[in-house]
Steps between C-alpha positions, in 0.01 A plus 500: 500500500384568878528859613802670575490812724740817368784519657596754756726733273231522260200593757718755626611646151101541448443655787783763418349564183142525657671728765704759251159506315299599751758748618521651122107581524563637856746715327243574239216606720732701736565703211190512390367636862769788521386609145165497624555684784689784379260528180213529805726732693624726263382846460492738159669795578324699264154409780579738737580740238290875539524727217476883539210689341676773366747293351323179363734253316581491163241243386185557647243207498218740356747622185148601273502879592128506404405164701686739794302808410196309503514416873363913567725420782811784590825308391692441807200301571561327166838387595361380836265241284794432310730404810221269642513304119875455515476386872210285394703364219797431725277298738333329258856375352627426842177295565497257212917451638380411806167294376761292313704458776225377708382260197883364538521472872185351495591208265835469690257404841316270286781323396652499797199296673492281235878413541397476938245304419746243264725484782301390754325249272892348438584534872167255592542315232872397546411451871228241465641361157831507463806204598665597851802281355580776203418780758820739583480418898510130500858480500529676848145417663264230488184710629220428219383871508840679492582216157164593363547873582796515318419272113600723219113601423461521825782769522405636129162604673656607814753721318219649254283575808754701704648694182133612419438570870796701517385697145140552535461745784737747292243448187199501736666859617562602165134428370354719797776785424425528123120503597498808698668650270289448257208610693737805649494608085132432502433755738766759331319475201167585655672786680622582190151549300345657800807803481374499133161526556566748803669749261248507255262600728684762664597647134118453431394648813774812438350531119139548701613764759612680246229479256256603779738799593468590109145457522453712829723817423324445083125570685678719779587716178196450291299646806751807531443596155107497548558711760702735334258538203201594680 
């Protein structure tokens, strides 16, 4: 049986179904991107949070009394360590939000240069392959490049290729957003151990002065009381 070409109504019903497909995972990734983005963007309110010495919150991160007592460090000092933890902790939590955003965005790039890269493969190849008779155009032109131009691969690859081009800077955005943020958490988690460390040492270097002082007025006496037995 020689070879029949498809008829017109059922290139174009393929194409349709090609087309609604493609828009369907353009839907997809567009919702993918905004969840992204705000996931990136979004910011724990408990972050900026400062707690007040004198009235430290109900759980405290150190709850051993004796692990607390065995700082030798006064106690509003304590609760200083204790608010660096919980802002450590909150960082920490917002960071692995953020890492996984990135991880996500970052797929959704790869993807999407896969799916560029399919659609300008399809574009060439219905150009230099396909049959300008079954092409969309060759019922109002006979130009060879506008009948190639417009085959249905040719158009599948052209129609994949501008719906990625029109998604990927927004994923490309969203991949750079979520990481700074996750370095911006980095950096609050450092500043976050340093505050601990700094209020150990001033405790520590409080505990000293005043040891010293002790030490001072204990000879300060010891010599007084030589003095007043000879």
């Amino acid at each position: 049986m020689p070879y029949q070409p498809p008829s017109t109504q059922r290139v174009l019903m393929g194409y349709s179904l090609c087309l609604h497909f493609f828009y369907f995972l353009f839907f997809c990734f567009r919702r993918l991107q905004r969840r992204v983005t705000e996931m990136a963007t979004r910011k724990s309110k408990a972050g900026g949070t400062e707690w007040d010495v004198n009235t430290p919150p109900d759980s405290p991160f150190i709850t051993d009394p004796a692990l607390a007592e065995g700082f030798s460090i006064p106690m509003e000092y304590v609760r200083r360590m204790e608010e660096a933890q919980r802002l450590y902790a909150v960082h920490d939590a917002e960071q692995q939000a953020v890492a996984y955003a990135y991880r996500r965005a970052s797929w959704t790039v790869g993807i999407q240069c896969g799916w560029l890269g399919i659609g300008v493969w399809l574009t060439v190849r219905g150009y230099r392959y396909a049959d300008p008779v079954q092409s969309f155009a060759s019922g109002f032109t006979s130009n060879r490049v506008l009948c190639r131009a417009f085959t249905p691969v040719a158009m599948l690859g052209l129609t994949i290729t501008m719906l990625t081009s029109l998604q990927l800077p927004f994923d490309v955005r969203a991949t750079l957003v979520a990481r700074k943020a996750r370095e911006l958490e980095e950096m609050r988690k450092v500043e976050a151990l340093k505050e601990r460390a700094a209020a150990f040492r001033e405790g520590r270097a409080i505990v000293d002065q005043l040891k010293e002082e002790e030490r001072l007025a204990f000879e300060t006496g010891m010599e007084e009381a030589e003095k007043l037995s000879k």
